[in-house]
Amino acid sequence: MTELLFLTDSYKKEISTRVTNAEQKGSAWELTLAETVFYPQGGGQPSDRGTIKGAKGTASVKHVRMDGAEVVHECTVEGTLVPGDRVTCSLDWPLRYRHMRLHSAGHVLHEAVISLYPDLVPLKGEHGDKPAITYRGSIPIGSIHDIMMKANALVAADLPITSELVSLDELQKRVAVLPPRLPKNKPLRIITIGDRPPTPDGGTQVAKTGEVGEITVSGITNTGDTVTVAYTINTREETEAAEEFIPVSQYIGMLLEAQANAKRVIEESTDPREILRIAVLGPKSELGKLTKRIRSIKPADRQQAGTVVNDVKASVERAIEERSLSVASRPEHPEAFDPTVPGLRPPEGHLHIVTQAIAEITEIFARIGFTRVRHPEVDWDWYAFESLNMPKNHPARDEWETFFVEHQKSKSKNQKFGQIVLTPHTSNGQVREMEKGKLPIRMINIATCYRRQSDISHTPMFHQFEGMYIDTNVSIGHLKGVFDYFVKQFFGPDRTIRLRPFHFQFTEPSFEVDINCGICLGSGKLADGAPCRLCKSGWLEMAGGGMIHPTVLKNGGIDPSRYSGFAFGWGVERAYMMKGGTKLDDIRLIYSNDIRFLEQF
Ligand code: PHE
């Protein structure tokens, strides 16, 4: 068992003792001694370094650790050191002394923190490379200053730090909070700062808080239910520099000279206010640097110097204000205020592209007597499917990947209405419009539609516009004419359509409508003979339509032997994207609300 001399005397730098064991580990050696001054890493304090000198060899100590009750010194050895050798141990004292100061600083800081926030529970301390204390609990933002003031007041009071070795019994009696783990291989020890309650501690400590020097709290981080208070202390050089005090009268003289210089700069400058302020008051300015040197004043005189610093800064601020006023009133100066300059226009938004398209489509159809109507977007199965000649089990229904709405079936309601759906197309407006009982019908029904699809060419919510014309003697010619009109109005005079036979349950005959491609105008080839990027074949698929099936007319209460009509349904998003000749890589972009995309339209 190694005797731990640092526990009772942190200032012992050198001892003479005996090697008790020496083991070679690769190219390194592990030495144990009868007693030691070397602090083994632990309790947040890094291990010591130094030398162990014998008659025939010298070890340079790189790292020290506790191994059971032994202190193991990890060394490189020149010459030989064997058990029984008498050796002289010397610490790397500047390093150890810094560790001691950092460690004591941690305890002083802890006293400051606890006196302000007594509910915090200390969890761990780190007094090496990144000194910090972690607590359970939290510290309000903005308390750095208070904590630092309290801690440095304890430093300034130069309180004694005393240590005592104690039994477990005594430890439990004397300390308020026991650490979660007590060392089993070290004697127990408590330290006391001034007359504050003792705390358990096994590290090395300076004798008086004044030796710690100024403590800076470099950050307070609240994370989850813990808070970490990071701190630093001055290096030896900084401490020594701080000890060379400047007499306060000399400091005030320097301040006044800096003030005069600053005012001269302000007087001659035509810079904008902020630049001027940085030049004369910023951290790199003469005054800024002097402000920092206030640390070189004896603490007792600092308040007096501080008052002068504040006065000087205020008067320089005033000079900047006055200067910018007189600069601004000179009209030839670029900073001058010109009341005739028009105001800045705040950025303007625009309607969503789909809203724009709906407005335009409505307007185009209005010109040929089609009235925009609205029908439910959550509707009965009857209107969405059944009345359109699509019985429940008809396979064609699979094309409309429908969302169903859960609802309590009401017995009173006519059984024929069936389930409730989010309308998968605008065709639910057909029978609903017929039921209004007014003929002829020229409607344009624009609404949101929903289908269980989401991929690069589908969004689960989209829009359709559904046209319907019912009158006596309506023919396919009318259908074709209306399509052609719309396409030329919406896409441009070069555009035309073609009808392709298709199948819908609710129209007979049925067609799919293609529009010639806006880039190759139907040829499928570009001027240089290369295939068109947009369409490949010259035609783009647009919409469905056809002559209304007699069953549908009947379901709407219209006599198919007297009346005929056509209906068609197109996708708004699809029509809009084709208009610009834009091939969207992903149609879902339209509803992603990415301003960078939407702004382009
Ligand atoms: N409702 C059909 C669809 O969604 C389009 C259509 C409307 C077809 C009207 C014919 C008549 O695809």
Coordinates of C-alpha atoms and ligand atoms in Angstrom, one line a residue:
M1 CA 0.0 0.0 0.0
T2 CA 1.4 3.4 -1.0
E3 CA 1.2 6.2 1.4
L4 CA -0.5 9.2 -0.2
L5 CA 1.5 12.2 1.0
F6 CA -0.4 14.7 -1.2
L7 CA -3.5 14.1 0.9
T8 CA -2.0 15.8 3.9
D9 CA 0.4 18.2 2.2
S10 CA -0.3 19.4 -1.3
Y11 CA 2.8 21.6 -1.3
K12 CA 5.3 18.7 -0.9
K13 CA 7.2 18.8 -4.2
E14 CA 10.0 16.5 -3.4
I15 CA 10.6 13.4 -1.3
S16 CA 13.0 10.6 -0.9
T17 CA 11.6 7.1 -0.7
R18 CA 12.1 3.5 -1.9
V19 CA 11.0 1.6 -5.0
T20 CA 8.7 -1.3 -3.9
N21 CA 8.1 -2.8 -7.4
A22 CA 9.2 -2.2 -11.0
E23 CA 7.6 -3.9 -13.9
Q24 CA 8.4 -3.5 -17.6
K25 CA 5.3 -3.0 -19.8
G26 CA 6.5 -2.9 -23.4
S27 CA 8.9 0.0 -23.7
A28 CA 7.5 1.6 -20.5
W29 CA 7.9 0.9 -16.8
E30 CA 5.4 0.8 -14.0
L31 CA 6.9 1.7 -10.7
T32 CA 5.4 1.6 -7.2
L33 CA 6.9 3.4 -4.2
A34 CA 6.6 3.2 -0.5
E35 CA 5.1 6.6 -0.4
T36 CA 4.4 9.2 -3.1
V37 CA 3.8 12.8 -3.8
F38 CA 2.5 12.1 -7.3
Y39 CA -1.3 12.5 -7.6
P40 CA -3.0 9.7 -9.5
Q41 CA -5.7 10.8 -11.9
G42 CA -9.1 10.8 -10.3
G43 CA -11.9 13.0 -9.0
G44 CA -11.7 15.2 -12.0
Q45 CA -8.0 16.1 -11.4
P46 CA -5.4 14.9 -14.0
S47 CA -2.4 13.0 -12.8
D48 CA 1.0 14.6 -12.0
R49 CA 4.2 14.3 -13.9
G50 CA 7.8 14.5 -12.8
T51 CA 10.9 12.5 -12.2
I52 CA 12.1 9.6 -10.0
K53 CA 15.9 9.5 -9.6
G54 CA 17.9 6.6 -8.3
A55 CA 21.6 6.0 -8.2
K56 CA 21.6 4.0 -11.4
G57 CA 18.7 5.3 -13.3
T58 CA 16.1 8.1 -13.8
A59 CA 12.4 7.6 -14.5
S60 CA 10.3 10.3 -16.2
V61 CA 6.7 9.9 -14.9
K62 CA 4.2 10.3 -17.7
H63 CA 1.0 9.2 -16.0
V64 CA -0.1 8.0 -12.5
R65 CA -3.0 5.8 -11.6
M66 CA -4.4 4.1 -8.6
D67 CA -4.4 0.3 -8.8
G68 CA -6.1 -1.1 -5.7
A69 CA -4.3 0.4 -2.8
E70 CA -1.1 1.1 -4.8
V71 CA -0.1 4.1 -6.8
V72 CA 1.3 3.0 -10.2
H73 CA 3.8 5.5 -11.8
E74 CA 3.9 4.9 -15.6
C75 CA 7.4 6.0 -16.7
T76 CA 10.0 5.8 -19.3
V77 CA 13.3 4.8 -17.6
E78 CA 16.9 5.6 -18.5
G79 CA 19.4 3.3 -16.8
T80 CA 17.9 0.9 -14.2
L81 CA 15.6 1.2 -11.3
V82 CA 14.9 -1.9 -9.2
P83 CA 12.8 -2.7 -6.1
G84 CA 14.7 -1.5 -3.0
D85 CA 16.5 1.4 -4.7
R86 CA 16.4 4.7 -2.8
V87 CA 15.0 7.4 -5.1
T88 CA 14.3 11.1 -5.0
C89 CA 10.9 12.0 -6.5
S90 CA 10.2 15.5 -7.8
L91 CA 7.0 16.8 -9.2
D92 CA 6.6 18.9 -12.3
W93 CA 5.6 21.7 -9.9
P94 CA 4.2 24.3 -12.4
L95 CA 1.8 21.7 -13.8
R96 CA 0.8 20.4 -10.3
Y97 CA 0.4 23.9 -9.0
R98 CA -2.0 24.8 -11.9
H99 CA -4.0 21.6 -11.2
M100 CA -4.2 22.6 -7.5
R101 CA -5.4 26.1 -8.4
L102 CA -7.9 24.7 -11.0
H103 CA -9.2 22.2 -8.4
S104 CA -9.6 24.7 -5.7
A105 CA -11.2 27.1 -8.2
G106 CA -13.8 24.4 -8.8
H107 CA -14.6 24.2 -5.1
V108 CA -14.8 28.0 -4.8
L109 CA -17.0 28.2 -7.8
H110 CA -19.2 25.4 -6.4
E111 CA -19.6 27.4 -3.2
A112 CA -20.7 30.4 -5.2
V113 CA -23.1 28.4 -7.3
I114 CA -24.7 26.7 -4.3
S115 CA -25.1 29.9 -2.4
L116 CA -27.1 31.3 -5.3
Y117 CA -28.9 28.1 -6.3
P118 CA -29.1 25.9 -3.2
D119 CA -31.3 23.3 -4.9
L120 CA -28.7 22.1 -7.4
V121 CA -27.3 18.7 -6.7
P122 CA -23.6 18.3 -7.7
L123 CA -23.0 15.4 -10.1
K124 CA -19.4 15.7 -11.2
G125 CA -16.4 18.0 -11.5
E126 CA -13.7 18.2 -14.1
H127 CA -10.6 20.2 -13.2
G128 CA -8.3 19.3 -16.0
D129 CA -8.4 20.3 -19.7
K130 CA -12.0 21.5 -19.8
P131 CA -12.7 22.6 -16.2
A132 CA -16.5 22.4 -15.4
I133 CA -18.9 21.3 -12.8
T134 CA -22.1 19.5 -13.6
Y135 CA -25.3 19.6 -11.5
R136 CA -28.7 18.1 -11.6
G137 CA -31.1 21.0 -12.0
S138 CA -30.9 24.2 -14.0
I139 CA -29.5 27.7 -13.8
P140 CA -31.4 30.6 -15.3
I141 CA -29.9 32.3 -18.3
G142 CA -28.0 35.5 -17.5
S143 CA -26.7 34.4 -14.2
I144 CA -23.0 34.1 -15.3
H145 CA -22.3 37.6 -13.9
D146 CA -23.7 36.9 -10.5
I147 CA -21.9 33.6 -10.1
M148 CA -18.6 35.1 -11.2
M149 CA -19.0 38.0 -8.8
K150 CA -19.7 35.6 -5.9
A151 CA -16.8 33.3 -6.8
N152 CA -14.3 36.1 -7.2
A153 CA -15.5 37.6 -3.9
L154 CA -14.5 34.3 -2.2
V155 CA -11.1 34.6 -4.0
A156 CA -10.6 38.2 -3.0
A157 CA -11.4 37.2 0.6
D158 CA -8.4 34.9 0.5
L159 CA -10.1 32.3 2.7
P160 CA -8.1 29.4 4.1
I161 CA -8.7 26.0 2.5
T162 CA -8.1 23.3 5.1
S163 CA -8.3 19.5 4.8
E164 CA -8.8 16.7 7.4
L165 CA -8.6 12.9 7.1
V166 CA -11.8 11.5 8.5
S167 CA -13.6 8.2 9.2
L168 CA -16.6 7.2 7.2
D169 CA -18.7 7.9 10.3
E170 CA -17.4 11.3 10.7
L171 CA -17.7 12.1 7.0
Q172 CA -21.4 11.1 7.0
K173 CA -22.0 13.3 10.0
R174 CA -20.2 16.4 8.7
V175 CA -21.1 16.7 5.0
A176 CA -24.5 17.5 3.6
V177 CA -24.3 15.6 0.4
L178 CA -22.3 12.4 0.1
P179 CA -20.8 11.8 -3.3
P180 CA -22.4 8.9 -5.2
R181 CA -19.2 6.8 -5.0
L182 CA -16.7 6.9 -2.1
P183 CA -13.1 5.8 -2.8
K184 CA -12.4 2.4 -1.2
N185 CA -8.7 2.5 -1.7
K186 CA -7.9 6.0 -0.3
P187 CA -8.3 7.5 3.1
L188 CA -11.4 9.7 3.3
R189 CA -10.8 13.4 3.5
I190 CA -12.9 16.6 3.8
I191 CA -11.9 20.1 2.9
T192 CA -13.3 23.4 4.3
I193 CA -13.2 26.8 2.7
G194 CA -13.3 29.5 5.3
D195 CA -16.3 28.9 7.5
R196 CA -18.4 27.2 4.8
P197 CA -19.7 23.7 5.4
P198 CA -17.1 21.0 4.6
T199 CA -17.1 18.9 1.4
P200 CA -15.6 15.5 0.7
D201 CA -12.5 15.7 -1.5
G202 CA -9.4 13.6 -2.3
G203 CA -7.5 16.0 -4.6
T204 CA -4.8 18.5 -4.1
Q205 CA -5.8 22.0 -3.0
V206 CA -4.1 25.4 -2.6
A207 CA -3.9 26.8 0.9
K208 CA -5.9 29.9 0.4
T209 CA -8.5 31.0 -2.1
G210 CA -6.4 34.0 -3.1
E211 CA -3.9 31.6 -4.8
V212 CA -6.6 30.6 -7.3
G213 CA -6.6 34.0 -8.9
E214 CA -9.5 35.4 -10.9
I215 CA -12.1 32.8 -12.0
T216 CA -13.9 33.3 -15.3
V217 CA -17.2 31.4 -15.9
S218 CA -16.9 30.6 -19.6
G219 CA -20.3 29.1 -20.1
I220 CA -23.5 27.7 -18.5
T221 CA -25.2 25.0 -20.5
N222 CA -28.6 23.6 -19.5
T223 CA -29.2 20.2 -21.1
G224 CA -32.1 18.0 -20.1
D225 CA -32.2 18.0 -16.4
T226 CA -28.5 18.8 -15.9
V227 CA -26.5 22.0 -16.1
T228 CA -22.8 22.4 -16.7
V229 CA -20.8 25.4 -15.5
A230 CA -17.6 25.7 -17.4
Y231 CA -14.8 27.9 -15.9
T232 CA -11.2 29.0 -16.5
I233 CA -8.5 30.6 -14.4
N234 CA -5.6 32.8 -15.5
T235 CA -2.3 31.2 -16.6
R236 CA 0.7 31.9 -14.5
E237 CA 1.8 34.6 -16.9
E238 CA -1.5 36.3 -16.8
T239 CA -1.5 36.2 -13.0
E240 CA 2.0 37.6 -12.9
A241 CA 1.0 40.4 -15.3
A242 CA -2.0 41.2 -13.2
E243 CA 0.2 41.5 -10.2
E244 CA 2.1 44.4 -11.8
F245 CA -0.5 47.0 -10.9
I246 CA -0.7 50.3 -12.7
P247 CA -1.3 53.2 -10.3
V248 CA -4.9 54.5 -10.7
S249 CA -3.8 58.1 -11.4
Q250 CA -1.7 56.9 -14.3
Y251 CA -4.6 54.8 -15.7
I252 CA -7.0 57.8 -15.5
G253 CA -4.4 59.9 -17.3
M254 CA -4.2 57.3 -20.1
L255 CA -8.0 57.3 -20.3
L256 CA -8.3 61.0 -20.7
E257 CA -5.7 61.0 -23.4
A258 CA -7.6 58.2 -25.3
Q259 CA -10.7 60.3 -24.9
A260 CA -9.1 63.3 -26.6
N261 CA -7.7 61.1 -29.4
A262 CA -11.2 59.5 -30.0
K263 CA -12.8 63.0 -30.2
R264 CA -10.3 64.1 -32.7
V265 CA -11.0 61.0 -34.9
I266 CA -14.8 61.7 -34.6
E267 CA -14.4 65.3 -35.5
E268 CA -12.5 64.5 -38.7
S269 CA -14.5 61.4 -39.8
T270 CA -17.3 61.2 -42.3
D271 CA -17.9 57.5 -41.6
P272 CA -21.4 56.2 -40.9
R273 CA -22.2 56.1 -37.2
E274 CA -21.7 52.3 -36.6
I275 CA -18.2 52.3 -38.3
L276 CA -17.2 55.3 -36.3
R277 CA -18.4 53.7 -33.1
I278 CA -16.4 50.5 -33.8
A279 CA -13.3 52.6 -34.6
V280 CA -13.3 54.6 -31.4
L281 CA -15.1 52.3 -28.9
G282 CA -14.7 48.8 -30.3
P283 CA -12.5 46.1 -28.6
K284 CA -9.5 47.0 -30.8
S285 CA -9.7 50.7 -30.3
E286 CA -7.4 52.5 -27.8
L287 CA -10.3 52.9 -25.4
G288 CA -11.4 49.3 -25.8
K289 CA -7.9 48.0 -25.0
L290 CA -7.7 50.4 -22.0
T291 CA -11.0 49.1 -20.7
K292 CA -9.6 45.6 -20.6
R293 CA -6.5 46.8 -18.7
I294 CA -8.7 47.7 -15.8
R295 CA -7.6 44.4 -14.4
S296 CA -4.1 45.8 -13.9
I297 CA -5.5 48.2 -11.3
K298 CA -5.4 47.2 -7.6
P299 CA -8.8 45.7 -6.8
A300 CA -9.3 48.4 -4.2
D301 CA -8.9 51.2 -6.8
R302 CA -10.9 49.5 -9.6
Q303 CA -14.2 51.1 -8.8
Q304 CA -12.8 54.6 -9.0
A305 CA -11.2 53.7 -12.4
G306 CA -14.4 52.1 -13.6
T307 CA -16.4 55.3 -13.0
V308 CA -14.0 57.2 -15.1
V309 CA -14.1 54.6 -17.9
N310 CA -17.9 54.9 -17.9
D311 CA -17.8 58.7 -18.0
V312 CA -15.2 58.7 -20.8
K313 CA -17.3 56.2 -22.9
A314 CA -20.5 58.2 -22.4
S315 CA -18.8 61.4 -23.5
V316 CA -17.4 59.7 -26.6
E317 CA -20.8 58.2 -27.4
R318 CA -22.3 61.7 -27.2
A319 CA -19.6 63.1 -29.6
I320 CA -20.5 60.3 -32.1
E321 CA -24.2 61.2 -31.9
E322 CA -23.5 64.9 -32.5
R323 CA -21.1 64.2 -35.3
S324 CA -23.6 62.0 -37.1
L325 CA -26.3 64.6 -36.8
S326 CA -24.0 67.3 -38.3
V327 CA -22.8 64.9 -41.0
A328 CA -26.4 64.0 -42.0
S329 CA -27.5 67.6 -42.3
R330 CA -24.9 68.2 -45.0
P331 CA -26.8 67.5 -48.2
E332 CA -23.8 66.4 -50.3
H333 CA -23.0 63.6 -48.0
P334 CA -24.2 60.2 -49.1
E335 CA -25.6 59.5 -45.6
A336 CA -27.9 62.6 -45.9
F337 CA -31.6 62.0 -45.5
D338 CA -33.5 62.8 -48.7
P339 CA -37.2 63.0 -48.0
T340 CA -38.2 62.7 -51.6
V341 CA -36.8 59.2 -52.1
P342 CA -39.6 56.7 -52.5
G343 CA -40.1 54.3 -49.6
L344 CA -38.9 50.7 -49.7
R345 CA -41.5 48.4 -51.0
P346 CA -42.1 45.4 -48.8
P347 CA -41.8 42.1 -50.7
E348 CA -45.2 41.1 -52.2
G349 CA -46.5 37.5 -52.3
H350 CA -48.8 36.1 -54.9
L351 CA -51.6 33.6 -55.1
H352 CA -50.6 29.9 -55.1
I353 CA -50.1 28.7 -58.7
V354 CA -53.2 26.4 -58.4
T355 CA -55.4 29.3 -57.3
Q356 CA -54.1 31.3 -60.2
A357 CA -54.9 28.4 -62.6
I358 CA -58.4 28.0 -61.2
A359 CA -59.1 31.7 -61.7
E360 CA -57.9 31.6 -65.3
I361 CA -59.8 28.4 -66.2
T362 CA -63.0 29.8 -64.7
E363 CA -62.6 32.9 -66.7
I364 CA -62.0 31.1 -70.0
F365 CA -65.1 29.0 -69.6
A366 CA -67.2 32.0 -68.5
R367 CA -66.6 33.5 -71.9
I368 CA -68.5 30.7 -73.6
G369 CA -71.3 30.6 -71.1
F370 CA -70.1 28.0 -68.6
T371 CA -70.9 28.9 -65.0
R372 CA -68.6 27.9 -62.2
V373 CA -70.4 25.8 -59.6
R374 CA -69.4 24.1 -56.4
H375 CA -70.5 20.7 -55.2
P376 CA -69.5 18.8 -52.0
E377 CA -66.0 17.5 -51.8
V378 CA -67.0 15.0 -49.3
D379 CA -69.9 13.1 -50.8
W380 CA -72.1 10.0 -50.9
D381 CA -70.9 7.0 -52.9
W382 CA -74.1 7.4 -54.9
Y383 CA -72.9 10.7 -56.5
A384 CA -69.2 9.8 -56.7
F385 CA -69.8 6.3 -58.3
E386 CA -73.1 4.6 -58.3
S387 CA -75.2 7.3 -60.1
L388 CA -72.3 7.4 -62.7
N389 CA -73.1 3.9 -63.7
M390 CA -70.4 2.4 -61.6
P391 CA -71.9 -0.3 -59.4
K392 CA -70.0 -1.3 -56.2
N393 CA -68.1 -4.3 -57.6
H394 CA -67.3 -2.8 -60.9
P395 CA -63.6 -3.3 -61.6
A396 CA -63.4 0.2 -63.2
R397 CA -63.8 1.6 -59.8
D398 CA -60.3 0.4 -58.8
E399 CA -58.9 3.3 -60.9
W400 CA -60.3 5.7 -58.4
E401 CA -58.3 4.9 -55.3
T402 CA -60.8 6.2 -52.9
F403 CA -60.6 7.5 -49.3
F404 CA -63.7 6.4 -47.3
V405 CA -65.0 8.4 -44.4
E406 CA -66.2 6.4 -41.4
H407 CA -69.7 7.3 -40.4
Q408 CA -72.7 5.9 -38.7
K409 CA -75.1 4.6 -41.3
S410 CA -78.4 6.4 -40.7
K411 CA -81.4 4.1 -41.3
S412 CA -83.7 6.9 -42.4
K413 CA -81.4 8.0 -45.2
N414 CA -82.2 6.4 -48.5
Q415 CA -80.1 3.2 -48.7
K416 CA -79.0 4.1 -52.2
F417 CA -76.6 6.9 -51.0
G418 CA -74.2 4.3 -49.4
Q419 CA -70.8 5.2 -48.0
I420 CA -69.2 8.7 -47.6
V421 CA -66.1 9.3 -49.6
L422 CA -63.6 12.1 -50.2
T423 CA -64.5 12.8 -53.8
P424 CA -61.9 11.1 -56.0
H425 CA -63.0 13.1 -59.1
T426 CA -65.3 16.1 -59.8
S427 CA -67.8 13.9 -61.7
N428 CA -69.9 13.7 -58.5
G429 CA -71.1 17.1 -59.6
Q430 CA -72.7 15.7 -62.7
V431 CA -75.9 14.2 -61.2
R432 CA -76.0 16.9 -58.5
E433 CA -76.0 19.6 -61.2
M434 CA -78.7 17.7 -63.1
E435 CA -80.8 17.5 -60.0
K436 CA -81.0 21.3 -59.8
G437 CA -83.6 20.7 -62.6
K438 CA -82.7 23.6 -64.9
L439 CA -81.8 23.0 -68.5
P440 CA -79.7 23.6 -70.5
I441 CA -76.7 23.0 -68.3
R442 CA -73.3 24.6 -68.9
M443 CA -71.3 24.0 -65.8
I444 CA -67.7 24.1 -64.9
N445 CA -67.1 22.4 -61.5
I446 CA -63.6 23.0 -60.1
A447 CA -62.8 21.2 -56.8
T448 CA -60.3 19.4 -54.8
C449 CA -60.1 15.6 -55.3
Y450 CA -58.5 12.9 -53.2
R451 CA -57.0 9.6 -54.2
R452 CA -54.8 7.2 -52.3
Q453 CA -51.7 8.0 -54.4
S454 CA -48.5 9.8 -53.6
D455 CA -45.6 9.6 -56.0
I456 CA -43.6 11.8 -58.3
S457 CA -46.7 12.3 -60.6
H458 CA -49.5 12.1 -58.0
T459 CA -50.4 14.0 -54.8
P460 CA -53.1 12.6 -52.6
M461 CA -55.0 15.9 -52.9
F462 CA -55.3 17.6 -56.2
H463 CA -57.8 19.5 -58.3
Q464 CA -59.9 18.8 -61.3
F465 CA -62.2 20.9 -63.4
E466 CA -65.2 19.2 -64.8
G467 CA -67.2 20.6 -67.7
M468 CA -70.7 19.5 -68.6
Y469 CA -73.0 20.7 -71.3
I470 CA -76.5 19.2 -71.6
D471 CA -79.1 20.5 -74.1
T472 CA -81.0 19.2 -77.1
N473 CA -78.8 18.0 -80.0
V474 CA -75.4 18.2 -78.3
S475 CA -72.9 16.2 -80.3
I476 CA -69.3 15.1 -80.2
G477 CA -68.6 18.0 -82.5
H478 CA -69.5 20.4 -79.6
L479 CA -67.2 18.4 -77.3
K480 CA -64.3 18.7 -79.7
G481 CA -65.0 22.4 -80.3
V482 CA -65.0 23.2 -76.6
F483 CA -61.8 21.3 -76.0
D484 CA -60.1 23.1 -78.9
Y485 CA -61.3 26.5 -77.7
F486 CA -60.0 25.9 -74.2
V487 CA -56.7 24.6 -75.3
K488 CA -56.1 27.6 -77.6
Q489 CA -57.1 30.0 -74.9
F490 CA -55.2 28.4 -72.1
F491 CA -52.1 27.1 -73.9
G492 CA -51.8 29.3 -77.0
P493 CA -53.0 29.5 -80.6
D494 CA -50.5 26.8 -81.8
R495 CA -52.0 24.2 -79.7
T496 CA -54.6 21.6 -80.8
I497 CA -56.2 18.4 -79.5
R498 CA -56.9 14.9 -80.6
L499 CA -59.4 12.4 -79.2
R500 CA -58.5 8.8 -78.5
P501 CA -61.1 6.2 -77.9
F502 CA -61.2 5.2 -74.2
H503 CA -63.6 3.7 -71.7
F504 CA -65.5 5.4 -68.8
Q505 CA -68.6 3.9 -67.3
F506 CA -70.4 7.3 -67.3
T507 CA -69.8 8.4 -70.9
E508 CA -70.4 6.6 -74.2
P509 CA -68.5 7.0 -76.4
S510 CA -65.6 7.9 -74.2
F511 CA -62.3 9.6 -75.1
E512 CA -59.0 10.5 -73.7
V513 CA -57.9 13.9 -74.9
D514 CA -54.3 14.6 -76.0
I515 CA -52.8 18.0 -76.7
N516 CA -50.0 18.5 -79.1
C517 CA -46.7 19.2 -77.3
G518 CA -45.8 22.8 -76.9
I519 CA -42.1 22.2 -77.6
C520 CA -42.2 20.1 -80.8
L521 CA -45.8 21.0 -81.7
G522 CA -46.8 17.4 -82.4
S523 CA -43.9 16.2 -84.4
G524 CA -42.1 14.4 -81.5
K525 CA -38.8 15.8 -82.9
L526 CA -36.8 18.9 -82.3
A527 CA -35.4 21.1 -85.1
D528 CA -32.1 19.1 -85.1
G529 CA -34.0 15.8 -85.4
A530 CA -33.5 14.7 -81.8
P531 CA -36.5 13.3 -79.9
C532 CA -38.5 15.9 -78.0
R533 CA -37.5 15.9 -74.3
L534 CA -41.0 16.7 -73.0
C535 CA -43.3 14.4 -74.9
K536 CA -41.3 11.9 -77.0
S537 CA -44.3 11.1 -79.2
G538 CA -45.6 14.6 -80.1
W539 CA -48.7 14.4 -77.9
L540 CA -49.4 14.8 -74.2
E541 CA -52.2 13.0 -72.4
M542 CA -54.5 15.6 -70.8
A543 CA -58.0 14.5 -69.8
G544 CA -61.0 12.3 -70.1
G545 CA -64.4 13.0 -71.5
G546 CA -67.2 11.7 -73.6
M547 CA -70.9 11.8 -74.3
I548 CA -72.9 11.4 -71.1
H549 CA -74.3 7.9 -70.7
P550 CA -78.1 7.7 -70.9
T551 CA -78.2 5.9 -67.4
V552 CA -76.5 8.9 -65.9
L553 CA -78.9 11.3 -67.5
K554 CA -81.8 9.2 -66.1
N555 CA -80.2 9.2 -62.7
G556 CA -80.2 13.0 -62.8
G557 CA -83.8 13.1 -63.9
I558 CA -83.2 14.0 -67.5
D559 CA -84.9 12.3 -70.4
P560 CA -82.1 10.8 -72.6
S561 CA -84.4 10.6 -75.6
R562 CA -84.8 14.4 -75.6
Y563 CA -81.5 15.6 -74.3
S564 CA -77.9 14.7 -74.8
G565 CA -74.7 16.1 -73.4
F566 CA -71.0 15.8 -72.9
A567 CA -68.8 15.9 -69.9
F568 CA -65.0 16.0 -69.3
G569 CA -62.6 16.1 -66.4
W570 CA -59.1 17.5 -66.4
G571 CA -56.5 17.8 -63.7
V572 CA -55.7 21.5 -62.8
E573 CA -52.1 20.8 -61.7
R574 CA -51.3 18.8 -64.8
A575 CA -52.8 21.5 -67.1
Y576 CA -50.9 24.2 -65.3
M577 CA -47.6 22.5 -65.5
M578 CA -48.0 21.7 -69.2
K579 CA -48.8 25.3 -69.9
G580 CA -45.3 26.4 -69.0
G581 CA -43.8 23.5 -70.9
T582 CA -42.4 22.6 -67.5
K583 CA -41.8 19.0 -66.7
L584 CA -41.8 18.9 -63.0
D585 CA -39.5 16.2 -61.6
D586 CA -41.9 15.8 -58.8
I587 CA -45.4 17.1 -58.8
R588 CA -45.6 17.0 -55.0
L589 CA -43.4 20.1 -55.0
I590 CA -46.6 22.1 -55.7
Y591 CA -47.8 21.4 -52.2
S592 CA -44.5 21.3 -50.4
N593 CA -44.8 25.0 -49.6
D594 CA -41.2 25.6 -50.6
I595 CA -41.1 29.3 -51.2
R596 CA -38.1 28.9 -53.6
F597 CA -40.2 26.8 -55.9
L598 CA -43.5 28.7 -55.6
E599 CA -41.8 32.1 -56.1
Q600 CA -41.0 31.3 -59.7
F601 CA -44.6 31.4 -60.8
Ligands
PHE1 N1 -63.9 11.6 -63.9 C1 -62.9 11.2 -64.8 C2 -61.5 11.0 -64.1 O1 -61.4 11.4 -63.0 C3 -62.8 12.1 -66.0 C4 -64.0 12.2 -66.7 C5 -64.9 13.2 -66.4 C6 -64.3 11.3 -67.8 C7 -66.1 13.3 -67.1 C8 -65.4 11.5 -68.5 C9 -66.3 12.4 -68.2 O2 -60.6 10.5 -64.6

